[in-house]
XYZ file of C-alpha atoms in Angstrom:
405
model
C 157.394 -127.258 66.726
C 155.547 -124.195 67.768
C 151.872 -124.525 69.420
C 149.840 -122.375 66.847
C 150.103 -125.093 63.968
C 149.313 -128.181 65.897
C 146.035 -125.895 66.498
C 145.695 -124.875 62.858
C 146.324 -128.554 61.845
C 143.649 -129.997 64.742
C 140.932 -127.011 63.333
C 141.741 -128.191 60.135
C 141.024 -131.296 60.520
C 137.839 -131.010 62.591
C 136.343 -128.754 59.681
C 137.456 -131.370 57.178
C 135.213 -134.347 59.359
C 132.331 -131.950 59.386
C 132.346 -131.044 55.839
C 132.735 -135.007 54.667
C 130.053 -135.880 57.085
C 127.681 -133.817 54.993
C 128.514 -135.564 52.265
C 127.779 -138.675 53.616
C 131.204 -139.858 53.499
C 131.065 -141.457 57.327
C 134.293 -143.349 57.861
C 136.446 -140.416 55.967
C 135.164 -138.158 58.138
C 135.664 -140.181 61.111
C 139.591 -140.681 59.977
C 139.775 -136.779 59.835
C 138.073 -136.640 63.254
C 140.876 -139.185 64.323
C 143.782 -136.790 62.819
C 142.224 -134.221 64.512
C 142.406 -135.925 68.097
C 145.795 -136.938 67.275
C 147.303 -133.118 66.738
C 145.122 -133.003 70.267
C 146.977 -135.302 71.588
C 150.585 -134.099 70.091
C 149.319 -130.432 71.789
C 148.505 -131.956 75.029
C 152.248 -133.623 75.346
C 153.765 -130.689 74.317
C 151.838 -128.490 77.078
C 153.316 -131.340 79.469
C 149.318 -133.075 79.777
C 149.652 -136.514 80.342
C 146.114 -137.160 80.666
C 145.093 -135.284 77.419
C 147.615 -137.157 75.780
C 146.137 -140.578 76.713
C 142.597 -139.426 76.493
C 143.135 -138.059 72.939
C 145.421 -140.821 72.112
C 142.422 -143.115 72.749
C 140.418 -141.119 70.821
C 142.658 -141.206 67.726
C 142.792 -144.832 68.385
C 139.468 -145.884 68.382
C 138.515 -144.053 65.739
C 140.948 -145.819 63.483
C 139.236 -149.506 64.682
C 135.606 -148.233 63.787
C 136.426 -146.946 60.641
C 137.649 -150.966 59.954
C 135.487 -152.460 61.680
C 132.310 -150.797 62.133
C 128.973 -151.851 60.448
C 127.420 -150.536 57.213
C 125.432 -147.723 59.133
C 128.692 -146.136 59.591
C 129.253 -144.897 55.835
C 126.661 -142.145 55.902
C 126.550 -141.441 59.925
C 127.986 -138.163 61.402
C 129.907 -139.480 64.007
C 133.151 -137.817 62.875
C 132.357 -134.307 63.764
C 130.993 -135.644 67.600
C 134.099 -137.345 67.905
C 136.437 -134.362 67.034
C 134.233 -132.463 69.937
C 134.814 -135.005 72.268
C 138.583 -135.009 71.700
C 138.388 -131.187 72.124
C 136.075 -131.659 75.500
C 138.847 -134.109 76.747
C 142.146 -132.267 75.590
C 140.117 -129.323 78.094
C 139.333 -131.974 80.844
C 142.945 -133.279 80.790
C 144.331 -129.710 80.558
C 142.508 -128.149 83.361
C 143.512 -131.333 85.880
C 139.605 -131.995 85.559
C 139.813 -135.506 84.767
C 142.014 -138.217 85.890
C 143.277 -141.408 84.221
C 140.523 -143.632 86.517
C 137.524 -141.265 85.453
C 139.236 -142.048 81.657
C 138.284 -145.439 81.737
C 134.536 -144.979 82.613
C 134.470 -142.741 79.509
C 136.326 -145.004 77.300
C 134.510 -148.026 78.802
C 130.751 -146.105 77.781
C 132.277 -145.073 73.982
C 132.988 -148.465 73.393
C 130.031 -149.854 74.923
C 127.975 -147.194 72.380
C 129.972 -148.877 69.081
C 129.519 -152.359 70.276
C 125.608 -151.212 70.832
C 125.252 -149.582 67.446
C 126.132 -152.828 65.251
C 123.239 -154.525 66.578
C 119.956 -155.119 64.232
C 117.887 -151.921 64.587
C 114.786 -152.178 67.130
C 112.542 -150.491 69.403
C 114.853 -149.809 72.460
C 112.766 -147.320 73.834
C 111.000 -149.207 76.840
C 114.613 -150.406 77.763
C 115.774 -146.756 77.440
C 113.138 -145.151 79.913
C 113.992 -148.012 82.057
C 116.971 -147.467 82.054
C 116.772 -143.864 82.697
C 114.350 -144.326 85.659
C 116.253 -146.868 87.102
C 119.449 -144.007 87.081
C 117.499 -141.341 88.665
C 116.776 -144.152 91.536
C 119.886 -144.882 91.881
C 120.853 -141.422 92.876
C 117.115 -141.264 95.196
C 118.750 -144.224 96.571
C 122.315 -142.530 97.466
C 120.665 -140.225 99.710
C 122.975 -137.395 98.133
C 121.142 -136.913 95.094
C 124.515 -138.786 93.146
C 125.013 -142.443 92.433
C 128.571 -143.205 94.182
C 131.474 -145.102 91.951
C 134.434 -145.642 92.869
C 136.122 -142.112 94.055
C 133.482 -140.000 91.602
C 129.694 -139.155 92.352
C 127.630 -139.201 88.633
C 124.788 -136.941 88.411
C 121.905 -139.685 87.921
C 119.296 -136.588 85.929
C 122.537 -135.733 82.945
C 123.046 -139.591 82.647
C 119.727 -140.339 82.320
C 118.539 -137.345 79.956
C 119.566 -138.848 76.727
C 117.560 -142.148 77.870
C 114.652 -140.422 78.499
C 114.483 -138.705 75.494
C 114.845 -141.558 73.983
C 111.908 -142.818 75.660
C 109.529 -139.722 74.812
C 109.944 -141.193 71.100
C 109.062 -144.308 72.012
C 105.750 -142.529 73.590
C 105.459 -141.062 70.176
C 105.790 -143.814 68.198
C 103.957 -146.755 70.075
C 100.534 -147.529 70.749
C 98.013 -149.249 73.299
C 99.168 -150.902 76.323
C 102.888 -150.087 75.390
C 102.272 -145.952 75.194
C 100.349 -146.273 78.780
C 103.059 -148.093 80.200
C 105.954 -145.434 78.796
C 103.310 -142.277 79.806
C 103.376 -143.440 83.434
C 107.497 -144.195 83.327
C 107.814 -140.607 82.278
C 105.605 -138.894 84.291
C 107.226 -140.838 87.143
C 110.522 -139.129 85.802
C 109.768 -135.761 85.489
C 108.586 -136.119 89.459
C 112.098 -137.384 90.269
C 113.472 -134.844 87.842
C 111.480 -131.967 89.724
C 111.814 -133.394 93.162
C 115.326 -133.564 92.987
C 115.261 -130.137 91.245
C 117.213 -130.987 88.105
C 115.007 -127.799 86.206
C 118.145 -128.096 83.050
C 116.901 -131.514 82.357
C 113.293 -130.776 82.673
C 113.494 -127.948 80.650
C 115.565 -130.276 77.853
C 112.984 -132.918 78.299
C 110.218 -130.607 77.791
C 111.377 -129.210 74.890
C 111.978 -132.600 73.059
C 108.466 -133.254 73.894
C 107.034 -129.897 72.557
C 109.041 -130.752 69.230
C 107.977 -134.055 69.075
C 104.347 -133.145 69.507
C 104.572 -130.379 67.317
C 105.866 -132.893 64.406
C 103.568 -135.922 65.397
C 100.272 -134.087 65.266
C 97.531 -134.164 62.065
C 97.648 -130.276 62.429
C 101.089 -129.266 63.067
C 100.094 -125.565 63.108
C 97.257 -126.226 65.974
C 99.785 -127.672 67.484
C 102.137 -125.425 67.221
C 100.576 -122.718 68.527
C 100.081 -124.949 71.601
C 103.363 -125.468 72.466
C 104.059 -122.005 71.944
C 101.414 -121.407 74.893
C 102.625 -124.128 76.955
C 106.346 -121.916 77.139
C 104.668 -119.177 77.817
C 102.902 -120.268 80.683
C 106.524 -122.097 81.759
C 108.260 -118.942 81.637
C 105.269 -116.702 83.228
C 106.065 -119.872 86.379
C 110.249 -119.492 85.894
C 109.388 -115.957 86.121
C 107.147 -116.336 89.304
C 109.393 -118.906 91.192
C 113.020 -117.811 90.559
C 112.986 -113.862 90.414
C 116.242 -113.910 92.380
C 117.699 -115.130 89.116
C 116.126 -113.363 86.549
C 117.150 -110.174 88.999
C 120.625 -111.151 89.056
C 120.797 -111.828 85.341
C 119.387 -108.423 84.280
C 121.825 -106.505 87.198
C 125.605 -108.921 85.834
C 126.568 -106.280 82.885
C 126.749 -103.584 85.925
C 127.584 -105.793 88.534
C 131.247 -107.113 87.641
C 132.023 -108.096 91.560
C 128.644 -109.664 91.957
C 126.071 -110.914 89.574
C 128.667 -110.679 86.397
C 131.406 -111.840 87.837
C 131.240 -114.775 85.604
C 130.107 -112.470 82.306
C 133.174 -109.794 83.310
C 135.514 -113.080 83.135
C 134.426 -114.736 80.498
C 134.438 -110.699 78.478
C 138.020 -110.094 79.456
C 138.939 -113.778 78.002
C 136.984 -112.912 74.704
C 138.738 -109.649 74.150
C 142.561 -111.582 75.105
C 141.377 -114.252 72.468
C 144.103 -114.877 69.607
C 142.902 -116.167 66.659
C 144.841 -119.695 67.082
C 145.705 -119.839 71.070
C 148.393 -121.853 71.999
C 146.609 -124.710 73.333
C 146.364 -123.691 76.897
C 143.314 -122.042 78.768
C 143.228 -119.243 80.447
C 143.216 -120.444 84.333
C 140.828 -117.432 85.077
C 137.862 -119.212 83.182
C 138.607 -121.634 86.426
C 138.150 -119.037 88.916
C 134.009 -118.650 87.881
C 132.050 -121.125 89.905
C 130.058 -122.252 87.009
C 132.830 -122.992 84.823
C 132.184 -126.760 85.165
C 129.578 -126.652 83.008
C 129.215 -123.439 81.430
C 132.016 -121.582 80.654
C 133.920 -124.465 78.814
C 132.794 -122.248 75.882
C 135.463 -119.877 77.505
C 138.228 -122.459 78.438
C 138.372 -123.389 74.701
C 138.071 -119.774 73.021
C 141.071 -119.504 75.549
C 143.303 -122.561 74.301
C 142.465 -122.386 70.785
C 141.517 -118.754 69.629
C 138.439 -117.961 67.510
C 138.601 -122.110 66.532
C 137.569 -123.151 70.194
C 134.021 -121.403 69.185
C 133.809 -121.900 65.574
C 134.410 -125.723 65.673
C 131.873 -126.575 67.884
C 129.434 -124.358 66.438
C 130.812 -126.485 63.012
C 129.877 -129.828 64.698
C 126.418 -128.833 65.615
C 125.483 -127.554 62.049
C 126.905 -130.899 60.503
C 125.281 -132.599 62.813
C 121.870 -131.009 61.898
C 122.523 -131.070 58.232
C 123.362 -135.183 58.398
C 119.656 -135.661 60.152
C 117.620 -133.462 57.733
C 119.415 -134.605 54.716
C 118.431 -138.408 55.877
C 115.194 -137.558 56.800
C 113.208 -138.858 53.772
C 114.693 -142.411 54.321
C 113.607 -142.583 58.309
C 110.745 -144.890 59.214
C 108.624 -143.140 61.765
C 110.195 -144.674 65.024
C 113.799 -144.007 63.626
C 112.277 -140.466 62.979
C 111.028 -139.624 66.255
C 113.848 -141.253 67.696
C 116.799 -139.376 65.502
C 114.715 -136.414 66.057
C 114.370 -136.492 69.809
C 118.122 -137.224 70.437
C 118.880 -134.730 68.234
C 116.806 -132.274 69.907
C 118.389 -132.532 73.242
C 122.000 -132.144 71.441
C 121.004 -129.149 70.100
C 118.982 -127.597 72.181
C 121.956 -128.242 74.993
C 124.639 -126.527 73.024
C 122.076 -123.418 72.366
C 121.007 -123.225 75.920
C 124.655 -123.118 76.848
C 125.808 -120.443 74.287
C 122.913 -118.469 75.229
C 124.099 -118.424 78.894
C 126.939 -117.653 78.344
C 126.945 -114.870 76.051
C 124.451 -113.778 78.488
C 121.036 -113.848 76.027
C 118.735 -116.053 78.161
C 118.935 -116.587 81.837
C 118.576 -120.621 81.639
C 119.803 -122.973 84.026
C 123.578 -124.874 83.893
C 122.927 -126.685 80.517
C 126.306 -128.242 79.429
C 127.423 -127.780 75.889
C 127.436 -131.425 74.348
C 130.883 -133.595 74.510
C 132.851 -130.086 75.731
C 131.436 -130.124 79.019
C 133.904 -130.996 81.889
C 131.196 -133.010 83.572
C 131.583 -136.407 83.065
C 128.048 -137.800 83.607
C 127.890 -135.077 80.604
C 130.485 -136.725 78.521
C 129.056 -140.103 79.062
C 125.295 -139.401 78.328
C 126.426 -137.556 74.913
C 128.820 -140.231 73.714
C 126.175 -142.527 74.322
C 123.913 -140.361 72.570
C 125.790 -139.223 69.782
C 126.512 -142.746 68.996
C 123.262 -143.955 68.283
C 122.050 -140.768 66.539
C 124.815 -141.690 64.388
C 123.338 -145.096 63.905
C 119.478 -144.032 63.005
C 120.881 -141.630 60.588
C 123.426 -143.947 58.502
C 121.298 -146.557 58.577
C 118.304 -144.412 57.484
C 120.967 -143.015 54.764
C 122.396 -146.491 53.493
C 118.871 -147.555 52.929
C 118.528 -145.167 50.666
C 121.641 -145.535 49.029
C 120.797 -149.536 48.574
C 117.289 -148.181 47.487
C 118.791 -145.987 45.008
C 121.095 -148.549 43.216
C 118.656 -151.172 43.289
């Protein structure tokens, strides 16, 4: 069987999760999102990929038990479309020799871990999520090389611990007395190991979930609007003033193809080669960048699967979205703030990435969500994307109960 419609069925399929999730129709899209990793998986064998076969495989696999066996919250949640992305993230890891059947089992270990999490009774997790995400960052302090050692691998401790300390800014937003003093000073004790250890991606990410939690949270949104509008200002005005090298280099890369744009002259000449299906194989020049670890996966999949690889991620993020605003109304305030600042950091990480790499914004190496080949990435997302998943089904089968009592 030719390449180009195991592609057409795996886009297919990805587009079908996405467009079920929106219609609240959780565990069908999560059974599309399973057919889709399972063409990935069929692709992978046939491009001789043994561990994209067995990491989509998995994928395929456990999406089948959660649609049986996962809790209520999973009817109305949009986990589908972030498991199709994974799939796609992992097909690219297994294809590129990125990953390794070892590094496999930490990422299958922390997606099951996430489901087992998600059937619990829904609480306030957020103190246990800043500690958590301080206690990450110490580990890698501890290391002495900035990464916390495990087995043959070296996690970054600041991408594992974003998602928790995101999660802990809503907590900060949605507690009171005692309890918001204690997660203030756990924070600002984080953003000094975040600045210290000069992880400026996840401070910029962190910031930015902050700003739109404030901006949400306050009596006078506008006021406060405009205040975080200053607040960037002044952070670019200090990006501006402390990095110039960079913002130099970014304005010289169209010019500059042997320099500066190397990476934008690759990542151009794989654009224009695009065909609109691939054949499920990236182009090995996207490997030659030295950023392509975490930014020009973009590339690697517009490569493999033709116009697809971009439109299908771009897909997930929009269904994503649309899920959270259409179960809004039925959030608590905690589950809000919480949906909200998760959510946040998922999107803002796949536009900071895009914009990078279509070279409109010179921001640091912000991985796109789930189709980064970093796998302290891949585990912080699935671990995020999991629980988003839960606030917002919940949220949504509450008001489906609501509605037919």
């Amino acid at each position: 069987m030719p390449r180009q419609p195991i592609v057409l069925l795996f886009a297919l399929f990805g587009a079908v999760s996405c467009a079920l999730a929106d219609v609240r129709r959780g565990r069908s899209s999560l059974l599309a999102a399973g057919l889709s990793a399972g063409c990935l998986a069929a692709l992978a064998f046939r491009t001789g990929s043994p561990v994209g076969t067995v990491a989509c495989s998995v994928v395929l696999l456990a999406s089948l038990v959660a649609v049986v066996a996962a809790g209520p919250w999973l009817d109305a949640a949009p986990l589908g479309p972030l498991a199709a992305l994974a799939a796609m993230g992992l097909y690219l890891r297994g294809t590129t020799a990125l990953g390794g059947t070892g590094e496999l089992l930490v990422l299958v270990g922390a997606a099951v871990a996430a489901l087992c999490l998600a059937d619990r009774e829904p609480d306030d997790g957020q103190v246990g999520a800043t500690t958590l995400g301080l206690g990450l960052l110490a580990l890698g302090l501890a290391s002495g090389t900035g990464r916390i050692p495990f087995w043959r691998w070296g996690f970054d401790p600041a991408v594992l611990a974003l998602s928790a300390l995101a999660a802990g800014v809503a907590g900060f937003f949605s507690s009171r007395g005692g309890e918001r003093r204690d997660l203030a000073a756990a924070l600002a004790v984080a953003v000094a190991l975040l600045a210290s250890s000069g992880s400026l991606a996840e401070l910029l990410l962190l910031f930015f979930v902050t700003a739109v939690l404030y901006v949400l949270n306050a009596p006078r949104r506008t006021r406060a609007a405009l205040g975080a509008l200053g607040a960037t200002l002044a952070l670019v005005l200090l990006a501006l003033t402390m990095f110039p090298d960079r913002i130099i280099d970014w304005l010289e890369a169209p010019s500059d193809v042997y320099g500066a744009g190397f990476d934008l002259s690759v990542l151009s000449d794989v654009l224009r080669g695009a065909r609109p299906l691939g054949d499920g194989v990236p182009d090995v020049a996207t490997l030659a960048t030295p950023d392509f670890s975490t930014l020009y996966t973009l590339g690697q999949a517009v490569s493999a699967f033709g116009w697809a690889g971009l439109a299908l991620p771009a897909l997930v993020v929009a269904s994503v979205i649309a899920a959270f605003l259409r179960a809004l109304p039925s959030l608590g305030p905690a589950e809000r703030n919480l949906a909200l600042a998760l959510l946040a950091t998922f999107a803002a990480s796949a536009a900071g990435n895009a914009l990078y790499v279509f070279h409109l914004a010179p921001v640091p190496a912000i991985p796109f969500p789930l189709l980064s080949s970093s796998a302290s990435a891949t585990i912080s997302f699935v671990l995020a994307g999991v629980e988003l998943s839960r606030v917002v089904g919940s949220g949504a089968c509450r008001e489906v109960q609501g509605a037919a009592a």
